Short mmCIF file of C-alpha atoms and ligand atoms in Angstrom, two decimals:
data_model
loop_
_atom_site.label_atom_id
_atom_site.label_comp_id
_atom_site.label_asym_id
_atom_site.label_seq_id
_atom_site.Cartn_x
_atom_site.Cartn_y
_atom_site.Cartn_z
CA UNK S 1 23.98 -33.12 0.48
CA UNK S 2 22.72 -30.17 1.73
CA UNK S 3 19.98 -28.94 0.10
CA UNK S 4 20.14 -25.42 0.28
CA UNK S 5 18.47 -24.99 -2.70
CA UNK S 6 15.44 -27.04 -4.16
CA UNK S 7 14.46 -27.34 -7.64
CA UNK S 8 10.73 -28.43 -7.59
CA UNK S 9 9.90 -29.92 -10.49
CA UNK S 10 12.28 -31.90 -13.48
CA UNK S 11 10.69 -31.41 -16.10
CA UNK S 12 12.89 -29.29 -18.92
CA UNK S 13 12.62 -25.86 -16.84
CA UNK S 14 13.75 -27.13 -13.47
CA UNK S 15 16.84 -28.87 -15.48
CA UNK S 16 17.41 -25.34 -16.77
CA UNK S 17 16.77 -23.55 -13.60
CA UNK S 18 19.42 -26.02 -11.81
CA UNK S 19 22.04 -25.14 -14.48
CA UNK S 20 21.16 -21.51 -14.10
CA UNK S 21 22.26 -21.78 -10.68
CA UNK S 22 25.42 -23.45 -11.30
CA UNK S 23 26.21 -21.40 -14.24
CA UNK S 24 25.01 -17.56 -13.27
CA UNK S 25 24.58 -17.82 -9.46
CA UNK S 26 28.08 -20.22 -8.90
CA UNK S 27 25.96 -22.40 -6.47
CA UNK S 28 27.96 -25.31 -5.63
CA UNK S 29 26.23 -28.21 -6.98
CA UNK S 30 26.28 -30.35 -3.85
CA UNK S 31 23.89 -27.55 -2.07
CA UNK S 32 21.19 -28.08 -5.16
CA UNK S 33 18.08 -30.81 -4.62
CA UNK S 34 15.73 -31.20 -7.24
CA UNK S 35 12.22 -32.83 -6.41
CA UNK S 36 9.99 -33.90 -8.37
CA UNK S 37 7.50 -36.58 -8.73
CA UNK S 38 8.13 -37.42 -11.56
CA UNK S 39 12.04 -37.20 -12.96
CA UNK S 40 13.51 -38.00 -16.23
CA UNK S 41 12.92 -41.14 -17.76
CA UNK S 42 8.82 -41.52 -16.05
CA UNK S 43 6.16 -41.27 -18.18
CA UNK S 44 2.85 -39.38 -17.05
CA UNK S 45 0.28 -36.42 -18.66
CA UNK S 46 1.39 -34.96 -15.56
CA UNK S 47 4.87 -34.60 -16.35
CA UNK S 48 5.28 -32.49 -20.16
CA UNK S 49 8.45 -32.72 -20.82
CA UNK S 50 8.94 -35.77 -22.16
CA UNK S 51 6.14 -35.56 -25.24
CA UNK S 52 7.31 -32.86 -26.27
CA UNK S 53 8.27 -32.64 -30.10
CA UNK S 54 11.48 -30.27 -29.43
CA UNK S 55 12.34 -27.86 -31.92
CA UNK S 56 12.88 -24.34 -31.89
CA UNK S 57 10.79 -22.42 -33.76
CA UNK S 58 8.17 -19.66 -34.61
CA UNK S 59 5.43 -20.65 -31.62
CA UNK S 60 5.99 -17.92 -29.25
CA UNK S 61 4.21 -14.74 -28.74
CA UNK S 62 5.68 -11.53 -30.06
CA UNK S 63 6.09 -9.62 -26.48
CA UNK S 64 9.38 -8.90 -25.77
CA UNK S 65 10.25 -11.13 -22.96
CA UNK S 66 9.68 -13.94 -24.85
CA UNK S 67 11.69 -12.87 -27.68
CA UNK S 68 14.53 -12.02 -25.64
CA UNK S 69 14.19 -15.72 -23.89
CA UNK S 70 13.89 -17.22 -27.32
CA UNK S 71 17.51 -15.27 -28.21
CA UNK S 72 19.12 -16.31 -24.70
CA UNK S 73 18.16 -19.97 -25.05
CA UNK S 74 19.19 -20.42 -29.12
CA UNK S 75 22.53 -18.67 -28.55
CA UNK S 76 23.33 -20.70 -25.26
CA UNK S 77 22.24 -24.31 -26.29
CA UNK S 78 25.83 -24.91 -28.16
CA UNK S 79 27.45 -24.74 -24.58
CA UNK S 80 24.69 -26.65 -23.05
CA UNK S 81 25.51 -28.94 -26.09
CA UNK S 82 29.15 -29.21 -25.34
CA UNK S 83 28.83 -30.04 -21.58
CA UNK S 84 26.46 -32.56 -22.16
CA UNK S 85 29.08 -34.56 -24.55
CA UNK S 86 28.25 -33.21 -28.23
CA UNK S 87 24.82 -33.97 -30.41
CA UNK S 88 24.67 -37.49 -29.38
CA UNK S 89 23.01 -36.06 -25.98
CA UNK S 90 19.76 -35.55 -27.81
CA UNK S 91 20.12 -32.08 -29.08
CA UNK S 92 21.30 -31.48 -32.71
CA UNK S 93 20.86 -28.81 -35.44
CA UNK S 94 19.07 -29.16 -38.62
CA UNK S 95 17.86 -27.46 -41.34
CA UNK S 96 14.27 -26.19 -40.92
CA UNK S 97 11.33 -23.98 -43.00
CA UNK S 98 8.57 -22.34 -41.51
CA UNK S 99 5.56 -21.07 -43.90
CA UNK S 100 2.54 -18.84 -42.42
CA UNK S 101 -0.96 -18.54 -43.54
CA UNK S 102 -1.07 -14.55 -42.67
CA UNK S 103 2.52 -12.38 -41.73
CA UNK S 104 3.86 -13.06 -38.86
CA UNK S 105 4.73 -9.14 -37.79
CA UNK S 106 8.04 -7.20 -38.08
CA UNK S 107 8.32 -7.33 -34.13
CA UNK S 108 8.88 -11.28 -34.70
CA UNK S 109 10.85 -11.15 -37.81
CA UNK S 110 13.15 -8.39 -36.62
CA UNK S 111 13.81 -10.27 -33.83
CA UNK S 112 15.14 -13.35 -35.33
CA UNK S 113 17.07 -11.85 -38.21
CA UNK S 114 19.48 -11.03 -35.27
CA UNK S 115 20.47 -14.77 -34.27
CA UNK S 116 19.07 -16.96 -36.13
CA UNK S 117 22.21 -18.94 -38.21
CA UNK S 118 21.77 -19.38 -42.11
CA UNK S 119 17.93 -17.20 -42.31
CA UNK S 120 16.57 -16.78 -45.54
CA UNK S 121 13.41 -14.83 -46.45
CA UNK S 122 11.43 -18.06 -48.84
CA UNK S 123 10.83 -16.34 -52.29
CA UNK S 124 6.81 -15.47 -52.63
CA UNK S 125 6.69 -17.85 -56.04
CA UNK S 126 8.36 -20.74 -53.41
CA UNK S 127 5.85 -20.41 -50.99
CA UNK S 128 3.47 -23.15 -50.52
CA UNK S 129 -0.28 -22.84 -51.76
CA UNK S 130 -2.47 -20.94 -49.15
CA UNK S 131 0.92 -19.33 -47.00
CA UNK S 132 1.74 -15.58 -47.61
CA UNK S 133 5.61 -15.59 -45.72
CA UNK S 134 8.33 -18.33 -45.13
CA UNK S 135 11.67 -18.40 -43.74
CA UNK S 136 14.71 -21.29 -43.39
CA UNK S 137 17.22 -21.39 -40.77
CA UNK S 138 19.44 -23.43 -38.67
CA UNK S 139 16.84 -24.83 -35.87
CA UNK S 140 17.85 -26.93 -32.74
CA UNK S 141 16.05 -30.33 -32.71
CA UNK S 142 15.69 -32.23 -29.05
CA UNK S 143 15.08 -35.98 -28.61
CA UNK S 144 13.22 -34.77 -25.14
CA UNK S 145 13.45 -38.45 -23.54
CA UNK S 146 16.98 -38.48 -23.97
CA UNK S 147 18.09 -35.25 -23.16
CA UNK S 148 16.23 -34.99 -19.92
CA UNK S 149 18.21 -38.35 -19.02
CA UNK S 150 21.18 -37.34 -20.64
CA UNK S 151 20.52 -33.41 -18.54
CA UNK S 152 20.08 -35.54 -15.10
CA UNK S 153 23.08 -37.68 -15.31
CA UNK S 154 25.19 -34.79 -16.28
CA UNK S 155 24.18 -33.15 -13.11
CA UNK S 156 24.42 -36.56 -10.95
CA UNK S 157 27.98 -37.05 -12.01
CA UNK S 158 29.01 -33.25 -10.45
CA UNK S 159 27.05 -33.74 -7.42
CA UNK S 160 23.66 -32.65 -7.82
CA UNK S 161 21.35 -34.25 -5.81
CA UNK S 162 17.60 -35.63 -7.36
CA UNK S 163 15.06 -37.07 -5.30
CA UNK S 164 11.38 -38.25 -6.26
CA UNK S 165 8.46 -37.05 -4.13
CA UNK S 166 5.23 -35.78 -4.46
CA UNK S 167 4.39 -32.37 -2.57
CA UNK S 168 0.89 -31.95 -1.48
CA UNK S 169 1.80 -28.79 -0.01
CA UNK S 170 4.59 -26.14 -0.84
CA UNK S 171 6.21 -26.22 2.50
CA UNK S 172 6.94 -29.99 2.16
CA UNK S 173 9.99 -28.34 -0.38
CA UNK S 174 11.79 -27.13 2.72
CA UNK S 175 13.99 -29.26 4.21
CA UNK S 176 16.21 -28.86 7.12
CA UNK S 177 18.97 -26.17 5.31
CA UNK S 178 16.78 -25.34 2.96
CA UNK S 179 16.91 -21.00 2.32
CA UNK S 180 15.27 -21.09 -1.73
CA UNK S 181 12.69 -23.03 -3.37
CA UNK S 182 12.53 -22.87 -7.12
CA UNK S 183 8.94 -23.48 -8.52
CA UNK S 184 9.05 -25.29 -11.60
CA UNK S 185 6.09 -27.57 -11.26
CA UNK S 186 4.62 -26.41 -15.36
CA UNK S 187 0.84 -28.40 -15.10
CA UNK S 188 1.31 -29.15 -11.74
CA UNK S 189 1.25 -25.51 -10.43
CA UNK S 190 -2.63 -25.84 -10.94
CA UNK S 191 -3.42 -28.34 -8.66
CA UNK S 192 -0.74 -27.94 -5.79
CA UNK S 193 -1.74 -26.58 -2.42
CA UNK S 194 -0.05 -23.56 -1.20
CA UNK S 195 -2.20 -20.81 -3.44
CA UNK S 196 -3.66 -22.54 -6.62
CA UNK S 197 -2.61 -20.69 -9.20
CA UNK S 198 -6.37 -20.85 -11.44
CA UNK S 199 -4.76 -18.86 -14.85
CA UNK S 200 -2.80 -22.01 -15.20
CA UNK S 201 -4.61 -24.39 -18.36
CA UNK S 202 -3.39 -27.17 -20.65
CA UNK S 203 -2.79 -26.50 -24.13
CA UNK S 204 -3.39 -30.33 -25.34
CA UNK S 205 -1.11 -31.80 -28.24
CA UNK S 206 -1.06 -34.43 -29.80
CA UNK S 207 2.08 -36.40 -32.10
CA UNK S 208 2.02 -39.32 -34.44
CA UNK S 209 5.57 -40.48 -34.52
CA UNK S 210 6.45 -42.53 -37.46
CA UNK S 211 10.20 -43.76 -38.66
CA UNK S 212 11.33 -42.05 -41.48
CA UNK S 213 14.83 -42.64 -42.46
CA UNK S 214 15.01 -40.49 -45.37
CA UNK S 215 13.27 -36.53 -44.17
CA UNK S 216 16.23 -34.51 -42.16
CA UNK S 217 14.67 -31.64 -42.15
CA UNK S 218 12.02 -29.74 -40.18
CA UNK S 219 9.17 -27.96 -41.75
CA UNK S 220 6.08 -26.51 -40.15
CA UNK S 221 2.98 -24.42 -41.00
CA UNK S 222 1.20 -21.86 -38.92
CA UNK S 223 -2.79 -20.87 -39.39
CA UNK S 224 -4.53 -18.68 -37.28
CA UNK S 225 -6.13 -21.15 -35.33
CA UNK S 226 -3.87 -24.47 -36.27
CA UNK S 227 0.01 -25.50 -36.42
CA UNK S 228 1.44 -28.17 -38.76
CA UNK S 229 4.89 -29.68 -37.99
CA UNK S 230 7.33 -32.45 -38.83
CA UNK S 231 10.81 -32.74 -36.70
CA UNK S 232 13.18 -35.30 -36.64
CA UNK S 233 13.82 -36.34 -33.43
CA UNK S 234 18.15 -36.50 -33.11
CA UNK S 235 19.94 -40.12 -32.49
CA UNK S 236 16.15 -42.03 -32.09
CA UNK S 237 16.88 -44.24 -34.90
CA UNK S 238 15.14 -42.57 -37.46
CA UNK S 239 11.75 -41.42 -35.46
CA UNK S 240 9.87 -38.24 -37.32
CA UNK S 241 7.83 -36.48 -35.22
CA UNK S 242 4.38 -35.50 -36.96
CA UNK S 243 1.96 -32.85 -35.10
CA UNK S 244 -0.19 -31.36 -33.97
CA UNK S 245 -2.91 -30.11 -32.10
CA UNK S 246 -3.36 -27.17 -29.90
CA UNK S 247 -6.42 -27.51 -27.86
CA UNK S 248 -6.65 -25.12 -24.84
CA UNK S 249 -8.40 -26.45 -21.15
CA UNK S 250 -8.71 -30.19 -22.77
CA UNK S 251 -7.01 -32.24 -19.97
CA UNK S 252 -7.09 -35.57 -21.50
CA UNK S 253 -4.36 -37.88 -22.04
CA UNK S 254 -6.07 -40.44 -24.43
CA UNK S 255 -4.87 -40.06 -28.10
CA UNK S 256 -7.97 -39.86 -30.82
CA UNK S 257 -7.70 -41.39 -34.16
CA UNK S 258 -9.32 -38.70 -36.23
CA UNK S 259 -6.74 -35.95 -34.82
CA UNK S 260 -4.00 -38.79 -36.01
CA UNK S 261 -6.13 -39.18 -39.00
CA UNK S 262 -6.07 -35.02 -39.34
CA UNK S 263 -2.29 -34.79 -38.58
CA UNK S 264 -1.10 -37.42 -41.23
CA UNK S 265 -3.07 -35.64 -44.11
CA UNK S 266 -1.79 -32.52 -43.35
CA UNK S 267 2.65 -33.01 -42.68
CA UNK S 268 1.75 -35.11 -45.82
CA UNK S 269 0.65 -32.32 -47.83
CA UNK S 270 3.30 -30.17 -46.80
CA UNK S 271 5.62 -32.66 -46.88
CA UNK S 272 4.60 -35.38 -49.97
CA UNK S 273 8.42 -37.06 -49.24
CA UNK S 274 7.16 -38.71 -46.05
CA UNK S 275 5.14 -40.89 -48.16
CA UNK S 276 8.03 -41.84 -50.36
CA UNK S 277 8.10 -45.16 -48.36
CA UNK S 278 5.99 -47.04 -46.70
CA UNK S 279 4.15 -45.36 -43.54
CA UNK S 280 5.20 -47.03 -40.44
CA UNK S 281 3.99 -45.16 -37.51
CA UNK S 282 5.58 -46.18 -34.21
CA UNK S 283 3.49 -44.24 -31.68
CA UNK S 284 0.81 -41.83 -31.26
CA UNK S 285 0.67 -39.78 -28.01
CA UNK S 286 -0.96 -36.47 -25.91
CA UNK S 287 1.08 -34.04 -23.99
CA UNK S 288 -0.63 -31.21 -21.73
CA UNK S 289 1.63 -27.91 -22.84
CA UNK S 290 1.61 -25.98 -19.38
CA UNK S 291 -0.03 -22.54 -20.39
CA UNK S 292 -0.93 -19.08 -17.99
CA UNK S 293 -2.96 -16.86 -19.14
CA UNK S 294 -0.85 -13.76 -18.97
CA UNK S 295 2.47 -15.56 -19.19
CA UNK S 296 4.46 -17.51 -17.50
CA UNK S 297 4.88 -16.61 -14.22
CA UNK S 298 8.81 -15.95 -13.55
CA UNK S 299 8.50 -14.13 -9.50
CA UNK S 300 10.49 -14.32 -6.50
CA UNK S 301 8.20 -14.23 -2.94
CA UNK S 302 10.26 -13.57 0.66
CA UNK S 303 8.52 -16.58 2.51
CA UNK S 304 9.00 -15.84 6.52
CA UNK S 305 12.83 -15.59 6.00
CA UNK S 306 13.64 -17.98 3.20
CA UNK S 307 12.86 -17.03 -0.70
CA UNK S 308 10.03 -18.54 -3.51
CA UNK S 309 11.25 -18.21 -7.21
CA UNK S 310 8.35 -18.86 -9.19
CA UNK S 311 9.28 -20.04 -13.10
CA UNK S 312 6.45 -22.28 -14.81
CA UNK S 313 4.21 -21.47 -17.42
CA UNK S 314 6.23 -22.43 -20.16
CA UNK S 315 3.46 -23.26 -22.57
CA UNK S 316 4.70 -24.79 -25.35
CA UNK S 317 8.17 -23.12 -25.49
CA UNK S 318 9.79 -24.51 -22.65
CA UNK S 319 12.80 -26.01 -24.76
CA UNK S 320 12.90 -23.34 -26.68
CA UNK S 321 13.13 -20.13 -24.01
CA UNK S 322 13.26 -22.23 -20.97
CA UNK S 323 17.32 -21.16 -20.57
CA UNK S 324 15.93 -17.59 -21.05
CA UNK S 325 12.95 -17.81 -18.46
CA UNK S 326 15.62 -19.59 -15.70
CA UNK S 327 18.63 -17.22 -16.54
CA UNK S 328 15.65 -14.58 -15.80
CA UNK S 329 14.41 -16.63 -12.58
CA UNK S 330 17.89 -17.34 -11.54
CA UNK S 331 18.71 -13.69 -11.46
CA UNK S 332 15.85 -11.96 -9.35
CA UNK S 333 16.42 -14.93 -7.08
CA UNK S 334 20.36 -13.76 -6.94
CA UNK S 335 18.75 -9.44 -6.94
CA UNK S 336 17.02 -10.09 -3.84
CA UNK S 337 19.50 -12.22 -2.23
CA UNK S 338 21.87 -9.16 -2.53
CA UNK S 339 18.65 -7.03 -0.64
CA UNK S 340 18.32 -9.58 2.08
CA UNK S 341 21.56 -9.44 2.77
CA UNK S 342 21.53 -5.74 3.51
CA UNK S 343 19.47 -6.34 6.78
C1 LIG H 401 2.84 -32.23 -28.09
C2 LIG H 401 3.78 -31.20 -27.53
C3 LIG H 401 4.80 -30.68 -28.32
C4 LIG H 401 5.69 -29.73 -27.80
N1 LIG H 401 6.70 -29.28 -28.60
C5 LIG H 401 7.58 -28.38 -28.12
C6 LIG H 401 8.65 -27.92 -28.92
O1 LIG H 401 8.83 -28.37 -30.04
N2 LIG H 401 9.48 -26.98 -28.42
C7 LIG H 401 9.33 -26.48 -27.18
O2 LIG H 401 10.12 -25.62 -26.78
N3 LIG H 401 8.32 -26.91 -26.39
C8 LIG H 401 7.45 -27.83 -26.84
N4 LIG H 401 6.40 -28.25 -26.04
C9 LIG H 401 6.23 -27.60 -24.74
C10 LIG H 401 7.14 -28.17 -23.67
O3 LIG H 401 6.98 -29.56 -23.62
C11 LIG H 401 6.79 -27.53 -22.32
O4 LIG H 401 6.87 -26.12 -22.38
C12 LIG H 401 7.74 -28.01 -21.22
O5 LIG H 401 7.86 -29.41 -21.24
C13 LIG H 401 7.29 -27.55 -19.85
O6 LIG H 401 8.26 -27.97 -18.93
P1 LIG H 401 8.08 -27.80 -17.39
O7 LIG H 401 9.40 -28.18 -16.81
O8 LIG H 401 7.50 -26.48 -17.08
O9 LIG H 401 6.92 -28.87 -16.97
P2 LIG H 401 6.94 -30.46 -16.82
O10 LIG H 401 7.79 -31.11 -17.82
O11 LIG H 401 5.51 -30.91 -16.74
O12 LIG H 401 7.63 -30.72 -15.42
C14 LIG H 401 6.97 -30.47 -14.21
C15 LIG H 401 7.74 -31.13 -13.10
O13 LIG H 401 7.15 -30.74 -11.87
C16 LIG H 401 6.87 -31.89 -11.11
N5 LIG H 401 5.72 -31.61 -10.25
C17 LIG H 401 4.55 -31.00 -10.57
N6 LIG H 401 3.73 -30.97 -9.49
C18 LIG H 401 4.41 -31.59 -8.49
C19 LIG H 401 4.11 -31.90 -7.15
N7 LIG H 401 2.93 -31.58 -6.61
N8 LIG H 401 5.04 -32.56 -6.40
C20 LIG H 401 6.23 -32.92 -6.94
N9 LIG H 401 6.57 -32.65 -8.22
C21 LIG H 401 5.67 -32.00 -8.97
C22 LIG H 401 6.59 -32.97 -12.14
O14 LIG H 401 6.68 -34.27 -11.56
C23 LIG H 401 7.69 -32.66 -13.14
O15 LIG H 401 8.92 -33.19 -12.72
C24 LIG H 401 5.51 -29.23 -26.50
C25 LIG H 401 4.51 -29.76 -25.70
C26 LIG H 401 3.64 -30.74 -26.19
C27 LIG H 401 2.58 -31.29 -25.30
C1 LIG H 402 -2.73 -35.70 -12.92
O1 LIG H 402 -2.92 -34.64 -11.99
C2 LIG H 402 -4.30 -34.39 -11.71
C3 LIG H 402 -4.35 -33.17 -10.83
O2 LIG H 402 -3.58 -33.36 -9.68
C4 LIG H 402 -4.91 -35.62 -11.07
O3 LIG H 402 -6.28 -35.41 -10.82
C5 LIG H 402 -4.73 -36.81 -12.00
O4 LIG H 402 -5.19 -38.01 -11.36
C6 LIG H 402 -3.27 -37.00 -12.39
N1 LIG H 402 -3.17 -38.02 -13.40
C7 LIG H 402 -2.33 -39.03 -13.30
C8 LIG H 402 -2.36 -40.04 -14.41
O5 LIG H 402 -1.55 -39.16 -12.38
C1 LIG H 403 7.51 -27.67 -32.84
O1 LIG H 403 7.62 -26.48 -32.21
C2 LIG H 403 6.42 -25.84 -31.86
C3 LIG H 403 6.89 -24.62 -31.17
O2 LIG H 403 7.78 -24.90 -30.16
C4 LIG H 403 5.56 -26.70 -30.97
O3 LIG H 403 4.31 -26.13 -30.70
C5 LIG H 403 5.35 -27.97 -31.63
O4 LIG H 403 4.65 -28.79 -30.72
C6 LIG H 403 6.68 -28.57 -31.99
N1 LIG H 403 6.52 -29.79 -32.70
C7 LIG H 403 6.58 -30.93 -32.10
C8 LIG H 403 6.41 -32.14 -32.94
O5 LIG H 403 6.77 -30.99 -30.92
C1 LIG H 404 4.10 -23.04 -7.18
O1 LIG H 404 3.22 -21.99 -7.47
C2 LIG H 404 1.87 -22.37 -7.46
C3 LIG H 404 1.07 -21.17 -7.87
O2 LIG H 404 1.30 -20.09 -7.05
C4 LIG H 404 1.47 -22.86 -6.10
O3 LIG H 404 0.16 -23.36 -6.17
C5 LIG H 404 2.39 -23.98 -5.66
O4 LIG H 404 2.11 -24.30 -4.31
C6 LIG H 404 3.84 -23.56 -5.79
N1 LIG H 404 4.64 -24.74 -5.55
C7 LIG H 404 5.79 -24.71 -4.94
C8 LIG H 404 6.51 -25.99 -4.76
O5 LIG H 404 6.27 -23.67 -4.51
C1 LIG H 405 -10.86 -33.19 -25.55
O1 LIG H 405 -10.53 -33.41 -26.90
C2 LIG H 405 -11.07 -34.59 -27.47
C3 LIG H 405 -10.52 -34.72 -28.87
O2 LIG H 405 -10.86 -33.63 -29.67
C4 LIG H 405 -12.59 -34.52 -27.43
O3 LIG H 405 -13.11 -35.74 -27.94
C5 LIG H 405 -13.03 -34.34 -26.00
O4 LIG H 405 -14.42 -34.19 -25.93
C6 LIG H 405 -12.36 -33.10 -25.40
N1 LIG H 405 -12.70 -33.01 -23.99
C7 LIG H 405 -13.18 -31.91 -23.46
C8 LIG H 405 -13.49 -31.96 -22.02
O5 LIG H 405 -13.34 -30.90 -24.12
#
């Protein structure tokens, strides 16, 4: 181990950060740490990743970037897929239907109509009751838990080094060999010293996960100020993930029975199957979706003579165009490398 490069932060974007590395870089894995306090399989409101529902779908702005790291990260998850040992990882493909309240812009639609496998425009007389657009598709479905586990141990087993610590100061990511520091600390970028980064606010959600044998499909709803969804988590033994809330700056990690109350009326009036058997609802939980106002924030820094490479701010995409943001990371990190080494 020599830890020439550290990966702050395991959460979903320093797993895909790490494999950017590997993959677009060709950074042996032995020379990659990743630090975190809090690695796969840990359970905090500090740590996103693992509550997060984990499907791709219609949630991100319309500005480019994002689109394009939307694009990158659908069309590469098939190889991240394969490597990882087939569906059973925790990622699988389903069929999925998204309805909106008001049109979701050409921009958007334009975009996806150039990946997306199996997209169909919904019919206006097959739309549900208050939505004015809809489109099905092919969507990628994570179990989170199990594919952060299943993302680790992949990297274990060809030499990738993980270590649990909590930084109370940026420089504490250098170690001895140590010439780049990846910054992929999502929520935690708020309250680490170094230079508190203040546009950095939770985006609070909140899931009721019930079992649910007999729904295999995703369907979701987006209002102007709300977002229904229902996603069947992959190889979880029948778990149906029911959402969801999307409160900005609320920091709490206590669920609230009237949102639970709120979510189950309305995935069961999009979706009046769920009720074809008995309700059994297996947890309810809160997630803090790391959000910056402006963006995430995807920046190298020179740092005395070793490099920064900022990537967090995610929001709540970072399954979905986390491979996009890191292949984007990875690459000014390997653009100013190339510069340095002109000197
Ligand atoms: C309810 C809910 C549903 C969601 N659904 C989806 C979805 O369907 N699709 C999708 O794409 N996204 C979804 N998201 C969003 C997604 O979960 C986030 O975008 C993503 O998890 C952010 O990952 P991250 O790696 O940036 O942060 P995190 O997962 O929070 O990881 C941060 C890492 O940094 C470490 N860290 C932070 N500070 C320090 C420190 N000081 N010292 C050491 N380590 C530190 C932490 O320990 C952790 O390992 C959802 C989120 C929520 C809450
Ligand atoms: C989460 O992080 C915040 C900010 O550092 C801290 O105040 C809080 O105690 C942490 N919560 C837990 C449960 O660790
Ligand atoms: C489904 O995807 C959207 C967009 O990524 C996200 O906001 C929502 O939280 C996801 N659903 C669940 C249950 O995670
Ligand atoms: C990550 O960036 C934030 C915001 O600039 C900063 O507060 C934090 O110290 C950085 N962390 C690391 C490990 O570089
Ligand atoms: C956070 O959200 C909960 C649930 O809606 C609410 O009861 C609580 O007052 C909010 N907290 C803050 C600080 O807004």
């Amino acid at each position: 181990m020599t830890a020439q490069y550290v990966i702050v932060g395991s959460g979903i974007v320093g797993l895909y950060t790490t494999y950017c590395l590997i993959n677009d870089a060709k950074v042996s894995s032995s020379k990659l740490t990743v630090m975190a306090e809090y690695l796969p399989g840990d359970e905090s409101i500090n740590y996103t990743s693992p509550w997060a529902g984990g499907n791709f779908s219609c949630i991100t702005p319309n500005d480019a970037d994002t689109l394009r790291f939307d694009k990158l990260t659908y069309t590469h998850l098939a190889i991240i897929q394969a490597k990882l040992g087939g569906p059973k990882c925790g990622l699988d493909t389903k069929p999925s239907s998204e309805y909106w309240d008001f049109y979701p812009g050409d921009e958007k639609i334009n975009s996806l109509k150039s990946y997306l496998k199996d997209l169909v425009i919904v019919p206006k007389d097959q739309l549900p009751v208050g939505t004015v657009f809809g489109i099905k598709y092919t969507t990628w479905d994570f179990n989170c838990p199990l594919f952060l586990a299943n993302f680790k141990e992949y990297f274990e087993s060809i030499g990738v080094t993980f270590i649990k610590k909590k930084l109370t100061h940026i420089s504490q990511a250098y170690l001895p060999k140590t010439k780049v520091v990846f910054n992929c600390t999502g929520i935690g970028s708020f309250s680490l010293s170094g230079v508190k980064d203040s546009k950095v606010y939770p985006t609070r959600g909140q899931v009721v996960v019930v079992r649910a044998p007999h729904i295999q499909e995703n369907r979701m709803r987006w209002g102007e100020d709300y977002a229904t969804y229902i996603i069947p988590r992959p190889y979880s033994g029948n778990q149906l993930v029911l959402g969801g809330f999307l409160q900005k700056d609320n920091w709490t990690g206590d669920t609230f029975g009237d949102q639970t109350k709120n979510i189950l009326k309305r995935t069961t009036e999009l979706m009046p199957e769920i009720l074809d058997r008995p309700l059994e609802i297996l947890r309810v939980a809160a997630g803090l979706r790391p959000s910056r106002q402006g963006g995430p924030r995807i920046e190298v820094e020179r740092v005395e003579n070793k490099l920064l490479v900022h990537n967090y701010g995610a929001s709540g995409y970072g399954y979905q165009a986390g491979f996009g943001m890191s292949h984007k990371a990875v690459g000014l990190y390997i653009k100013e490398k190339a510069i340095l080494a002109r000197f």
